[in-house]
């Protein structure tokens, strides 16, 4: 997910006019669809440890769990409120679960996810019966020949790959007036707290699926905000790792200097457990081979309910959020103090206003290079083999691919040069300097901080194809551009809509951030399950 707020200046210069062939936009009726199912879902809000306890005690089998989640998907995605979180379910999921049950009966437990269903964002390759599409019709028949390494890790740990989740098409990097959570393959994903609100993107389906209890855990990806924004706006936990902690091989690229996959769950503990499974060096991904990289196999070892005591927390105030968000944040700020944190308030991250231009340049260049390499390796699995052919494909399928917004960013990326171009080299150098040594690292050094904290962003906005996304502020950019970690945790509801609080900091500081986020979660317990309301309780504030 890329917020247009970040690129107002750069985009105006780089992006071409709206595609003349794009069909007129039509208003989105987000409240269409049936009512949520009545009764209590047997697995509602259950954690991974509770699910594993049930498997060990034979309350359930893995096959039974899988069947229950498939029925939940049917009830919420195909019927009921029609959340649009799932692009397709895995036709082999029940067979996989049965095989894992047989292994359990013989005493073989593959790992901490044995028998646990997980959903995967549909820009991550899975070598099964499901294509990997990035939400695009150009890839609707592209079935990978091998799993992404992170998916192999999940399978090795015993996970059942249950489904592929909807997303903002091409990770929200196609059009300048895009609507998050929409893809040509999956349609519009909806926020389960208020169906007319946007779920944010691009990992919208992963966040909605977990929040609505269609799966206990999910994998998303982020370039700038695509894990933390949908996590916050759907009331769940999201961890955007340091770039290089999780292999990017087999993940459809947007920008190699910022891309990463990460875990999404309803609790910090579950997200930490999933991160430990996903994190591993990969010889095919140079970012994972950094001398500074560390790969704990169990991030739950860092969970400490008293973990805020004595921690030095800097409260970042130079983000633009509405006054009600800051007011709501004050309760969380007090919770940090009550838990023993040393709160330095306020602090400012230097150079925030200078990041947008060079970041946009970097994304254009890296997207062109990365997508050409990815599409070029698909052979006959797709009708397109480079960005130029993808642009032409969209033009030829304008009614289905571009009913609401165009492909201005694709065109701008196609017009960019190679990665040896001085414009790119200057931009990437500026990004690293401004976000790292003169940004996050500078403020943390100045105040001797363990982490930086702020609201993740504003309230979810109305889904509106005429105006596109209307971000009400977010804090993802500094950590995203730096390639540093960011952990978001539920901060409760405002007018019936979720907000998140983010803990972010230096490279490879996941253990520290997870400790702090877990302690905050235990002190506040702000996660509230969604009610599938047709609209928010105070439309005038949330719109």
Short mmCIF file of C-alpha atoms in Angstrom, two decimals:
data_model
loop_
_atom_site.label_atom_id
_atom_site.label_comp_id
_atom_site.label_asym_id
_atom_site.label_seq_id
_atom_site.Cartn_x
_atom_site.Cartn_y
_atom_site.Cartn_z
CA UNK A 1 0.00 0.00 0.00
CA UNK A 2 1.31 3.41 -0.94
CA UNK A 3 -0.43 6.45 0.50
CA UNK A 4 -0.97 9.23 -2.00
CA UNK A 5 -0.25 11.60 0.88
CA UNK A 6 3.39 10.62 0.48
CA UNK A 7 3.62 11.48 -3.19
CA UNK A 8 1.54 14.57 -3.88
CA UNK A 9 4.52 16.53 -5.10
CA UNK A 10 6.44 13.82 -6.92
CA UNK A 11 3.40 12.20 -8.45
CA UNK A 12 2.16 15.43 -9.95
CA UNK A 13 5.35 15.68 -11.98
CA UNK A 14 5.85 12.02 -12.79
CA UNK A 15 2.39 10.63 -13.42
CA UNK A 16 0.57 10.97 -16.73
CA UNK A 17 -3.03 12.09 -17.04
CA UNK A 18 -5.88 9.70 -16.25
CA UNK A 19 -6.23 6.89 -18.77
CA UNK A 20 -8.64 8.11 -21.45
CA UNK A 21 -9.91 4.62 -22.09
CA UNK A 22 -10.96 4.06 -18.49
CA UNK A 23 -14.70 3.55 -18.12
CA UNK A 24 -16.56 6.11 -15.99
CA UNK A 25 -16.42 5.35 -12.29
CA UNK A 26 -19.52 4.20 -10.51
CA UNK A 27 -20.33 4.77 -6.82
CA UNK A 28 -19.61 1.85 -4.55
CA UNK A 29 -22.54 0.48 -2.53
CA UNK A 30 -20.61 -1.03 0.35
CA UNK A 31 -23.67 -2.05 2.33
CA UNK A 32 -25.01 -4.42 -0.31
CA UNK A 33 -25.14 -8.04 0.79
CA UNK A 34 -26.79 -10.13 3.45
CA UNK A 35 -26.62 -10.07 7.22
CA UNK A 36 -23.88 -11.74 9.27
CA UNK A 37 -24.65 -15.31 10.36
CA UNK A 38 -26.46 -15.70 13.63
CA UNK A 39 -25.08 -17.70 16.54
CA UNK A 40 -21.59 -17.99 17.99
CA UNK A 41 -18.74 -19.26 15.83
CA UNK A 42 -17.07 -22.13 17.66
CA UNK A 43 -13.56 -20.85 16.98
CA UNK A 44 -14.25 -17.15 17.50
CA UNK A 45 -11.24 -15.24 18.87
CA UNK A 46 -9.35 -18.43 19.74
CA UNK A 47 -5.57 -18.07 19.90
CA UNK A 48 -3.01 -20.42 18.40
CA UNK A 49 -2.27 -21.90 21.82
CA UNK A 50 -5.98 -22.57 22.40
CA UNK A 51 -6.30 -24.18 18.99
CA UNK A 52 -3.23 -26.34 19.63
CA UNK A 53 -4.59 -27.34 23.04
CA UNK A 54 -7.78 -28.47 21.31
CA UNK A 55 -5.83 -30.47 18.76
CA UNK A 56 -3.75 -32.16 21.46
CA UNK A 57 -6.82 -33.00 23.54
CA UNK A 58 -8.65 -34.23 20.41
CA UNK A 59 -11.43 -31.71 20.82
CA UNK A 60 -10.79 -31.07 17.14
CA UNK A 61 -8.78 -32.58 14.36
CA UNK A 62 -6.93 -30.44 11.89
CA UNK A 63 -9.48 -31.49 9.30
CA UNK A 64 -12.30 -30.31 11.58
CA UNK A 65 -10.60 -26.94 12.15
CA UNK A 66 -10.08 -26.53 8.44
CA UNK A 67 -13.72 -27.37 7.70
CA UNK A 68 -14.96 -24.91 10.30
CA UNK A 69 -12.87 -22.09 8.85
CA UNK A 70 -13.99 -22.95 5.30
CA UNK A 71 -17.60 -22.73 6.46
CA UNK A 72 -16.85 -19.40 8.13
CA UNK A 73 -15.38 -18.09 4.87
CA UNK A 74 -18.49 -19.21 3.03
CA UNK A 75 -20.75 -17.52 5.58
CA UNK A 76 -18.93 -14.18 5.63
CA UNK A 77 -17.34 -13.92 2.21
CA UNK A 78 -19.80 -15.57 -0.16
CA UNK A 79 -23.00 -15.01 1.78
CA UNK A 80 -23.73 -12.73 4.77
CA UNK A 81 -21.87 -9.41 4.63
CA UNK A 82 -19.77 -10.48 1.63
CA UNK A 83 -16.52 -9.17 2.99
CA UNK A 84 -14.51 -9.98 -0.13
CA UNK A 85 -11.45 -11.01 1.89
CA UNK A 86 -10.72 -14.29 0.10
CA UNK A 87 -9.83 -14.62 -3.58
CA UNK A 88 -10.00 -18.42 -3.50
CA UNK A 89 -9.89 -21.27 -1.04
CA UNK A 90 -7.44 -24.14 -1.43
CA UNK A 91 -9.27 -27.19 -2.85
CA UNK A 92 -6.60 -29.39 -1.27
CA UNK A 93 -6.86 -27.87 2.22
CA UNK A 94 -8.93 -30.70 3.75
CA UNK A 95 -6.67 -33.37 2.27
CA UNK A 96 -3.60 -31.59 3.65
CA UNK A 97 -5.24 -31.35 7.06
CA UNK A 98 -6.10 -35.07 7.03
CA UNK A 99 -2.47 -35.92 6.26
CA UNK A 100 -1.30 -33.76 9.15
CA UNK A 101 -3.82 -35.50 11.42
CA UNK A 102 -2.35 -38.87 10.42
CA UNK A 103 1.12 -37.59 11.25
CA UNK A 104 -0.09 -36.38 14.64
CA UNK A 105 -1.54 -39.83 15.36
CA UNK A 106 1.89 -41.38 14.74
CA UNK A 107 3.54 -38.90 17.11
CA UNK A 108 5.05 -36.66 14.45
CA UNK A 109 4.52 -32.93 15.08
CA UNK A 110 6.11 -30.85 12.37
CA UNK A 111 6.20 -27.60 14.32
CA UNK A 112 4.22 -24.97 16.19
CA UNK A 113 1.60 -24.63 13.45
CA UNK A 114 0.84 -28.32 13.00
CA UNK A 115 -2.76 -28.54 11.79
CA UNK A 116 -3.36 -24.77 11.96
CA UNK A 117 -4.96 -23.05 8.93
CA UNK A 118 -3.28 -19.92 7.58
CA UNK A 119 -4.27 -17.58 4.75
CA UNK A 120 -1.73 -16.08 2.36
CA UNK A 121 -1.85 -12.79 0.46
CA UNK A 122 -2.28 -13.44 -3.23
CA UNK A 123 1.02 -11.88 -4.25
CA UNK A 124 2.97 -14.69 -2.54
CA UNK A 125 3.62 -17.83 -4.56
CA UNK A 126 2.10 -21.13 -3.46
CA UNK A 127 2.82 -24.25 -5.53
CA UNK A 128 -0.62 -25.84 -5.31
CA UNK A 129 -3.92 -25.62 -7.16
CA UNK A 130 -4.19 -21.87 -6.61
CA UNK A 131 -2.75 -19.25 -8.96
CA UNK A 132 -0.80 -16.28 -7.61
CA UNK A 133 -2.38 -13.23 -9.19
CA UNK A 134 -1.54 -9.98 -7.37
CA UNK A 135 -5.25 -9.39 -8.00
CA UNK A 136 -4.67 -8.95 -11.74
CA UNK A 137 -6.48 -10.76 -14.56
CA UNK A 138 -3.13 -10.95 -16.33
CA UNK A 139 -2.02 -13.55 -13.77
CA UNK A 140 -5.35 -15.32 -13.11
CA UNK A 141 -3.96 -18.56 -14.58
CA UNK A 142 -0.41 -18.24 -13.25
CA UNK A 143 0.17 -21.26 -11.02
CA UNK A 144 3.69 -21.22 -9.54
CA UNK A 145 5.98 -24.20 -9.91
CA UNK A 146 7.32 -23.85 -6.36
CA UNK A 147 6.40 -22.32 -3.05
CA UNK A 148 7.91 -19.06 -1.92
CA UNK A 149 10.45 -19.99 0.79
CA UNK A 150 8.28 -18.41 3.47
CA UNK A 151 5.40 -20.68 2.40
CA UNK A 152 7.71 -23.70 2.53
CA UNK A 153 8.57 -22.67 6.07
CA UNK A 154 4.89 -22.57 6.98
CA UNK A 155 4.27 -26.01 5.51
CA UNK A 156 7.35 -27.38 7.29
CA UNK A 157 5.89 -26.07 10.55
CA UNK A 158 2.65 -27.94 9.86
CA UNK A 159 0.42 -25.13 8.63
CA UNK A 160 -2.54 -25.78 6.35
CA UNK A 161 -2.56 -23.20 3.55
CA UNK A 162 -6.28 -22.49 3.62
CA UNK A 163 -6.77 -19.73 1.06
CA UNK A 164 -5.30 -16.81 -0.86
CA UNK A 165 -6.47 -13.39 0.28
CA UNK A 166 -7.68 -10.40 -1.68
CA UNK A 167 -5.48 -7.32 -1.92
CA UNK A 168 -5.19 -3.93 -3.49
CA UNK A 169 -4.25 -4.96 -7.01
CA UNK A 170 -0.49 -4.91 -7.66
CA UNK A 171 -0.04 -3.86 -4.01
CA UNK A 172 -1.82 -0.56 -4.78
CA UNK A 173 0.81 0.63 -7.22
CA UNK A 174 -1.15 0.87 -10.45
CA UNK A 175 -3.32 4.00 -10.39
CA UNK A 176 -2.95 7.40 -8.74
CA UNK A 177 -6.63 7.51 -7.75
CA UNK A 178 -6.92 3.94 -6.51
CA UNK A 179 -9.31 2.39 -4.03
CA UNK A 180 -7.62 0.16 -1.46
CA UNK A 181 -8.84 -3.40 -1.13
CA UNK A 182 -10.03 -3.62 -4.76
CA UNK A 183 -8.67 -6.02 -7.35
CA UNK A 184 -10.01 -7.17 -10.70
CA UNK A 185 -9.79 -10.78 -9.55
CA UNK A 186 -11.22 -10.38 -6.04
CA UNK A 187 -13.46 -7.30 -6.25
CA UNK A 188 -13.83 -4.98 -3.27
CA UNK A 189 -12.78 -6.02 0.23
CA UNK A 190 -14.85 -4.45 3.04
CA UNK A 191 -14.09 -3.39 6.57
CA UNK A 192 -15.91 -5.77 8.95
CA UNK A 193 -16.50 -3.03 11.54
CA UNK A 194 -18.53 -0.94 9.08
CA UNK A 195 -19.17 -2.36 5.63
CA UNK A 196 -19.08 0.99 3.89
CA UNK A 197 -15.58 1.74 5.27
CA UNK A 198 -12.35 0.86 3.57
CA UNK A 199 -10.14 -1.90 5.03
CA UNK A 200 -6.96 -0.14 3.86
CA UNK A 201 -4.43 -2.01 1.78
CA UNK A 202 -2.76 -3.60 0.20
CA UNK A 203 -2.94 -6.56 2.63
CA UNK A 204 -6.64 -5.86 3.09
CA UNK A 205 -7.91 -9.42 2.69
CA UNK A 206 -5.36 -10.82 5.12
CA UNK A 207 -6.38 -8.30 7.78
CA UNK A 208 -10.11 -8.73 7.27
CA UNK A 209 -9.89 -12.53 7.26
CA UNK A 210 -8.10 -12.56 10.63
CA UNK A 211 -10.27 -9.86 12.18
CA UNK A 212 -13.49 -11.63 11.11
CA UNK A 213 -12.22 -15.00 12.36
CA UNK A 214 -12.01 -16.59 8.92
CA UNK A 215 -8.52 -17.72 9.89
CA UNK A 216 -6.42 -17.44 13.04
CA UNK A 217 -3.37 -15.99 11.29
CA UNK A 218 -2.40 -14.54 7.93
CA UNK A 219 0.62 -13.44 5.94
CA UNK A 220 0.66 -9.99 4.37
CA UNK A 221 3.28 -7.89 2.60
CA UNK A 222 4.32 -4.27 2.95
CA UNK A 223 6.21 -1.73 0.91
CA UNK A 224 4.85 1.30 2.73
CA UNK A 225 1.94 0.70 5.11
CA UNK A 226 0.45 -2.44 3.60
CA UNK A 227 0.68 -4.48 6.81
CA UNK A 228 0.35 -1.85 9.52
CA UNK A 229 -2.47 0.17 7.94
CA UNK A 230 -4.92 -2.73 7.31
CA UNK A 231 -3.98 -4.26 10.66
CA UNK A 232 -4.84 -1.06 12.52
CA UNK A 233 -8.02 -0.37 10.55
CA UNK A 234 -9.30 -3.91 11.08
CA UNK A 235 -8.45 -4.19 14.76
CA UNK A 236 -5.61 -6.72 14.67
CA UNK A 237 -1.85 -6.99 15.27
CA UNK A 238 0.56 -6.60 12.37
CA UNK A 239 4.34 -6.90 12.30
CA UNK A 240 6.22 -5.25 9.44
CA UNK A 241 9.70 -6.78 9.84
CA UNK A 242 13.09 -5.37 9.02
CA UNK A 243 13.68 -5.83 5.30
CA UNK A 244 15.75 -9.02 5.10
CA UNK A 245 14.27 -10.85 8.08
CA UNK A 246 11.79 -12.74 5.88
CA UNK A 247 12.70 -14.00 2.41
CA UNK A 248 11.17 -12.06 -0.48
CA UNK A 249 11.81 -14.80 -3.02
CA UNK A 250 8.51 -15.78 -4.61
CA UNK A 251 6.81 -12.54 -3.56
CA UNK A 252 5.65 -10.44 -6.52
CA UNK A 253 7.86 -7.36 -6.18
CA UNK A 254 7.02 -3.71 -5.84
CA UNK A 255 10.25 -2.16 -4.55
CA UNK A 256 13.14 -4.31 -3.38
CA UNK A 257 14.53 -1.75 -0.94
CA UNK A 258 11.25 -1.70 1.02
CA UNK A 259 9.36 -4.95 0.29
CA UNK A 260 8.82 -7.48 3.07
CA UNK A 261 6.28 -10.09 4.10
CA UNK A 262 5.06 -10.19 7.69
CA UNK A 263 2.61 -11.81 10.11
CA UNK A 264 -0.93 -10.63 10.91
CA UNK A 265 -2.87 -12.02 13.89
CA UNK A 266 -5.30 -11.07 16.64
CA UNK A 267 -2.66 -11.09 19.39
CA UNK A 268 0.98 -10.15 19.69
CA UNK A 269 1.79 -13.68 20.85
CA UNK A 270 0.30 -15.25 17.73
CA UNK A 271 2.03 -12.74 15.45
CA UNK A 272 5.35 -13.37 17.20
CA UNK A 273 4.95 -17.12 16.83
CA UNK A 274 4.20 -16.77 13.12
CA UNK A 275 7.17 -14.44 12.63
CA UNK A 276 9.50 -17.04 14.15
CA UNK A 277 8.30 -19.58 11.60
CA UNK A 278 8.70 -17.18 8.67
CA UNK A 279 12.11 -15.69 9.46
CA UNK A 280 15.07 -17.45 7.84
CA UNK A 281 18.06 -16.63 5.62
CA UNK A 282 17.59 -17.34 1.92
CA UNK A 283 20.51 -17.69 -0.48
CA UNK A 284 18.31 -16.31 -3.27
CA UNK A 285 17.54 -13.10 -1.34
CA UNK A 286 20.66 -11.02 -0.59
CA UNK A 287 18.79 -8.86 1.95
CA UNK A 288 18.50 -11.88 4.28
CA UNK A 289 22.27 -12.38 4.25
CA UNK A 290 23.18 -9.11 6.00
CA UNK A 291 25.90 -9.40 8.62
CA UNK A 292 23.55 -7.61 11.04
CA UNK A 293 20.63 -10.01 10.53
CA UNK A 294 19.52 -12.27 13.35
CA UNK A 295 16.88 -14.98 12.94
CA UNK A 296 15.43 -16.18 16.25
CA UNK A 297 13.31 -19.27 15.70
CA UNK A 298 11.01 -18.33 18.56
CA UNK A 299 10.00 -14.70 19.03
CA UNK A 300 7.62 -15.67 21.83
CA UNK A 301 10.67 -15.81 24.11
CA UNK A 302 10.64 -12.00 24.09
CA UNK A 303 7.08 -11.68 25.38
CA UNK A 304 7.05 -10.03 28.81
CA UNK A 305 3.92 -8.59 30.40
CA UNK A 306 6.19 -6.27 32.42
CA UNK A 307 8.23 -5.37 29.36
CA UNK A 308 7.43 -1.67 29.38
CA UNK A 309 8.95 -1.07 32.80
CA UNK A 310 11.99 1.17 32.42
CA UNK A 311 11.71 1.29 28.62
CA UNK A 312 12.43 4.69 27.07
CA UNK A 313 9.61 5.50 24.65
CA UNK A 314 9.60 8.52 22.33
CA UNK A 315 6.16 9.85 21.38
CA UNK A 316 6.30 11.07 17.79
CA UNK A 317 4.07 14.11 17.32
CA UNK A 318 5.02 15.29 13.83
CA UNK A 319 2.48 13.06 12.08
CA UNK A 320 -0.74 14.64 10.83
CA UNK A 321 -3.76 13.01 12.48
CA UNK A 322 -7.17 14.39 13.31
CA UNK A 323 -7.66 15.79 16.82
CA UNK A 324 -10.01 12.95 17.92
CA UNK A 325 -7.29 10.42 17.09
CA UNK A 326 -4.73 12.25 19.21
CA UNK A 327 -7.28 12.56 22.01
CA UNK A 328 -7.99 8.83 21.85
CA UNK A 329 -4.25 8.17 21.87
CA UNK A 330 -3.84 9.91 25.24
CA UNK A 331 -5.38 6.93 27.05
CA UNK A 332 -2.75 4.67 25.51
CA UNK A 333 -0.04 7.14 26.42
CA UNK A 334 -1.17 6.99 30.03
CA UNK A 335 -1.20 3.19 29.86
CA UNK A 336 2.47 3.28 28.80
CA UNK A 337 3.31 5.45 31.80
CA UNK A 338 1.27 3.31 34.18
CA UNK A 339 3.14 0.23 32.94
CA UNK A 340 6.45 1.82 33.94
CA UNK A 341 7.70 3.25 30.65
CA UNK A 342 9.80 6.39 30.65
CA UNK A 343 7.86 8.52 28.16
CA UNK A 344 9.62 11.30 26.29
CA UNK A 345 6.91 13.47 24.79
CA UNK A 346 7.15 14.91 22.26
CA UNK A 347 9.93 13.88 19.91
CA UNK A 348 10.19 14.60 16.21
CA UNK A 349 11.58 12.42 13.46
CA UNK A 350 13.73 14.73 11.33
CA UNK A 351 13.26 15.06 7.57
CA UNK A 352 9.75 13.59 7.31
CA UNK A 353 8.73 16.22 4.77
CA UNK A 354 11.75 15.38 2.60
CA UNK A 355 11.09 11.65 2.19
CA UNK A 356 8.18 11.61 -0.27
CA UNK A 357 9.96 12.78 -3.41
CA UNK A 358 12.95 10.41 -3.32
CA UNK A 359 10.77 7.52 -2.12
CA UNK A 360 8.44 7.87 -5.10
CA UNK A 361 11.40 7.96 -7.49
CA UNK A 362 12.82 4.81 -5.91
CA UNK A 363 9.50 2.99 -6.19
CA UNK A 364 9.11 3.83 -9.86
CA UNK A 365 12.58 2.56 -10.77
CA UNK A 366 12.49 -0.52 -8.57
CA UNK A 367 9.00 -1.51 -9.64
CA UNK A 368 9.95 -1.43 -13.31
CA UNK A 369 13.09 -3.48 -12.71
CA UNK A 370 11.44 -5.96 -10.35
CA UNK A 371 8.24 -6.55 -12.29
CA UNK A 372 10.11 -7.02 -15.56
CA UNK A 373 12.23 -9.70 -13.92
CA UNK A 374 9.23 -11.39 -12.31
CA UNK A 375 7.00 -11.41 -15.37
CA UNK A 376 9.91 -12.43 -17.57
CA UNK A 377 10.30 -15.61 -15.51
CA UNK A 378 6.70 -16.76 -15.91
CA UNK A 379 7.20 -18.21 -19.41
CA UNK A 380 3.84 -19.36 -20.74
CA UNK A 381 2.00 -19.05 -17.42
CA UNK A 382 0.87 -15.50 -18.20
CA UNK A 383 0.07 -13.45 -21.33
CA UNK A 384 2.46 -10.68 -20.24
CA UNK A 385 6.22 -10.82 -19.80
CA UNK A 386 7.19 -7.26 -18.91
CA UNK A 387 5.68 -3.98 -17.74
CA UNK A 388 5.06 -2.74 -21.29
CA UNK A 389 2.97 -5.81 -22.09
CA UNK A 390 1.14 -5.51 -18.76
CA UNK A 391 0.15 -1.92 -19.57
CA UNK A 392 -1.12 -3.06 -22.97
CA UNK A 393 -3.04 -5.94 -21.37
CA UNK A 394 -4.83 -3.53 -19.06
CA UNK A 395 -5.72 -1.31 -22.01
CA UNK A 396 -7.14 -4.31 -23.86
CA UNK A 397 -9.20 -5.31 -20.81
CA UNK A 398 -10.18 -1.85 -19.64
CA UNK A 399 -13.79 -2.76 -18.75
CA UNK A 400 -12.69 -5.40 -16.24
CA UNK A 401 -9.28 -4.12 -15.19
CA UNK A 402 -9.83 -0.38 -14.98
CA UNK A 403 -13.49 0.32 -14.17
CA UNK A 404 -12.63 2.74 -11.36
CA UNK A 405 -9.05 3.96 -11.75
CA UNK A 406 -6.25 3.83 -14.27
CA UNK A 407 -2.56 2.91 -14.44
CA UNK A 408 -0.75 6.22 -14.17
CA UNK A 409 1.94 4.82 -11.89
CA UNK A 410 2.59 1.93 -14.27
CA UNK A 411 3.15 4.43 -17.07
CA UNK A 412 5.40 6.58 -14.93
CA UNK A 413 7.42 3.52 -13.93
CA UNK A 414 7.74 2.42 -17.56
CA UNK A 415 9.14 5.85 -18.42
CA UNK A 416 11.84 5.56 -15.74
CA UNK A 417 15.36 4.33 -16.38
CA UNK A 418 17.47 1.47 -15.05
CA UNK A 419 18.95 1.01 -11.60
CA UNK A 420 22.27 2.52 -12.73
CA UNK A 421 20.55 5.79 -13.63
CA UNK A 422 21.92 8.69 -11.51
CA UNK A 423 18.36 9.79 -10.69
CA UNK A 424 17.70 6.44 -9.03
CA UNK A 425 21.08 6.25 -7.29
CA UNK A 426 20.66 9.74 -5.86
CA UNK A 427 17.11 8.97 -4.72
CA UNK A 428 17.97 5.69 -2.98
CA UNK A 429 20.93 7.32 -1.25
CA UNK A 430 18.69 10.15 -0.06
CA UNK A 431 16.07 7.71 1.20
CA UNK A 432 18.57 5.75 3.26
CA UNK A 433 20.23 8.83 4.70
CA UNK A 434 17.04 10.77 5.50
CA UNK A 435 15.15 7.84 6.99
CA UNK A 436 18.04 6.16 8.84
CA UNK A 437 21.08 8.12 10.03
CA UNK A 438 19.29 11.49 9.77
CA UNK A 439 15.87 10.12 10.69
CA UNK A 440 14.90 7.25 12.99
CA UNK A 441 18.43 6.51 14.21
CA UNK A 442 19.10 10.19 14.84
CA UNK A 443 16.11 10.76 17.10
CA UNK A 444 16.62 7.46 18.94
CA UNK A 445 20.27 8.35 19.56
CA UNK A 446 19.37 11.85 20.70
CA UNK A 447 17.01 10.66 23.43
CA UNK A 448 18.44 7.19 24.13
CA UNK A 449 15.19 5.51 23.07
CA UNK A 450 14.14 1.87 22.93
CA UNK A 451 11.27 2.61 20.53
CA UNK A 452 9.21 5.29 18.87
CA UNK A 453 5.43 5.30 19.36
CA UNK A 454 2.49 7.03 17.72
CA UNK A 455 -0.99 6.26 16.45
CA UNK A 456 -0.72 4.17 13.29
CA UNK A 457 -3.12 6.43 11.45
CA UNK A 458 -6.61 7.86 11.29
CA UNK A 459 -10.01 6.22 11.08
CA UNK A 460 -11.08 4.08 8.11
CA UNK A 461 -12.58 6.23 5.36
CA UNK A 462 -15.66 5.64 3.22
CA UNK A 463 -14.96 3.46 0.21
CA UNK A 464 -15.63 5.80 -2.70
CA UNK A 465 -14.64 5.08 -6.28
CA UNK A 466 -15.20 8.68 -7.34
CA UNK A 467 -12.62 10.15 -4.99
CA UNK A 468 -10.46 7.11 -4.32
CA UNK A 469 -8.63 6.62 -1.04
CA UNK A 470 -8.72 9.43 1.51
CA UNK A 471 -6.01 8.70 4.01
CA UNK A 472 -6.42 10.54 7.29
CA UNK A 473 -2.74 10.29 8.15
CA UNK A 474 -0.44 7.34 8.82
CA UNK A 475 2.96 6.73 10.37
CA UNK A 476 4.31 4.01 8.12
CA UNK A 477 6.65 6.01 5.89
CA UNK A 478 9.80 6.47 8.03
CA UNK A 479 10.16 2.79 8.99
CA UNK A 480 9.11 1.66 5.50
CA UNK A 481 11.67 3.80 3.68
CA UNK A 482 14.38 2.85 6.19
CA UNK A 483 13.50 -0.84 5.92
CA UNK A 484 13.04 -0.90 9.72
CA UNK A 485 10.44 -2.82 11.78
CA UNK A 486 7.01 -1.54 12.78
CA UNK A 487 4.53 -3.33 15.07
CA UNK A 488 0.91 -2.17 15.33
CA UNK A 489 -1.50 -3.23 18.09
CA UNK A 490 -5.22 -2.46 18.55
CA UNK A 491 -5.86 0.84 20.34
CA UNK A 492 -9.63 0.38 20.70
CA UNK A 493 -12.61 1.81 18.84
CA UNK A 494 -13.50 5.41 18.09
CA UNK A 495 -17.05 5.87 16.79
CA UNK A 496 -17.19 2.12 16.33
CA UNK A 497 -14.10 2.03 14.11
CA UNK A 498 -10.67 0.61 15.01
CA UNK A 499 -7.47 2.51 15.61
CA UNK A 500 -3.97 1.13 16.11
CA UNK A 501 -0.87 2.16 18.04
CA UNK A 502 2.54 1.52 16.47
CA UNK A 503 5.91 0.68 18.02
CA UNK A 504 8.81 1.15 15.61
CA UNK A 505 12.55 1.54 15.80
CA UNK A 506 15.96 0.48 14.60
CA UNK A 507 16.83 -2.29 12.18
CA UNK A 508 16.56 -5.81 13.64
CA UNK A 509 14.87 -4.54 16.81
CA UNK A 510 11.90 -6.92 16.52
CA UNK A 511 12.64 -8.52 19.91
CA UNK A 512 12.43 -5.14 21.66
CA UNK A 513 9.33 -3.99 19.77
CA UNK A 514 7.52 -7.27 20.34
CA UNK A 515 8.29 -7.08 24.08
CA UNK A 516 6.91 -3.55 24.30
CA UNK A 517 3.86 -4.24 22.13
CA UNK A 518 3.00 -7.34 24.14
CA UNK A 519 3.22 -5.45 27.43
CA UNK A 520 0.98 -2.70 26.04
CA UNK A 521 -1.52 -5.28 24.78
CA UNK A 522 -1.66 -6.99 28.19
CA UNK A 523 -2.09 -3.66 29.96
CA UNK A 524 -4.95 -2.47 27.74
CA UNK A 525 -6.70 -5.39 25.94
CA UNK A 526 -8.12 -3.05 23.30
CA UNK A 527 -8.99 -5.65 20.63
CA UNK A 528 -12.77 -5.73 20.00
CA UNK A 529 -14.24 -8.14 17.49
CA UNK A 530 -16.15 -6.68 14.51
CA UNK A 531 -19.95 -6.52 14.42
CA UNK A 532 -20.43 -6.18 10.63
CA UNK A 533 -22.43 -2.97 10.91
CA UNK A 534 -23.59 -1.39 7.67
CA UNK A 535 -22.02 1.95 8.60
CA UNK A 536 -20.12 3.65 11.42
CA UNK A 537 -21.89 5.12 14.41
CA UNK A 538 -20.76 8.70 13.67
CA UNK A 539 -20.51 9.07 9.90
CA UNK A 540 -19.61 12.75 10.01
CA UNK A 541 -16.36 12.06 11.91
CA UNK A 542 -15.40 8.77 10.26
CA UNK A 543 -15.95 9.84 6.67
#
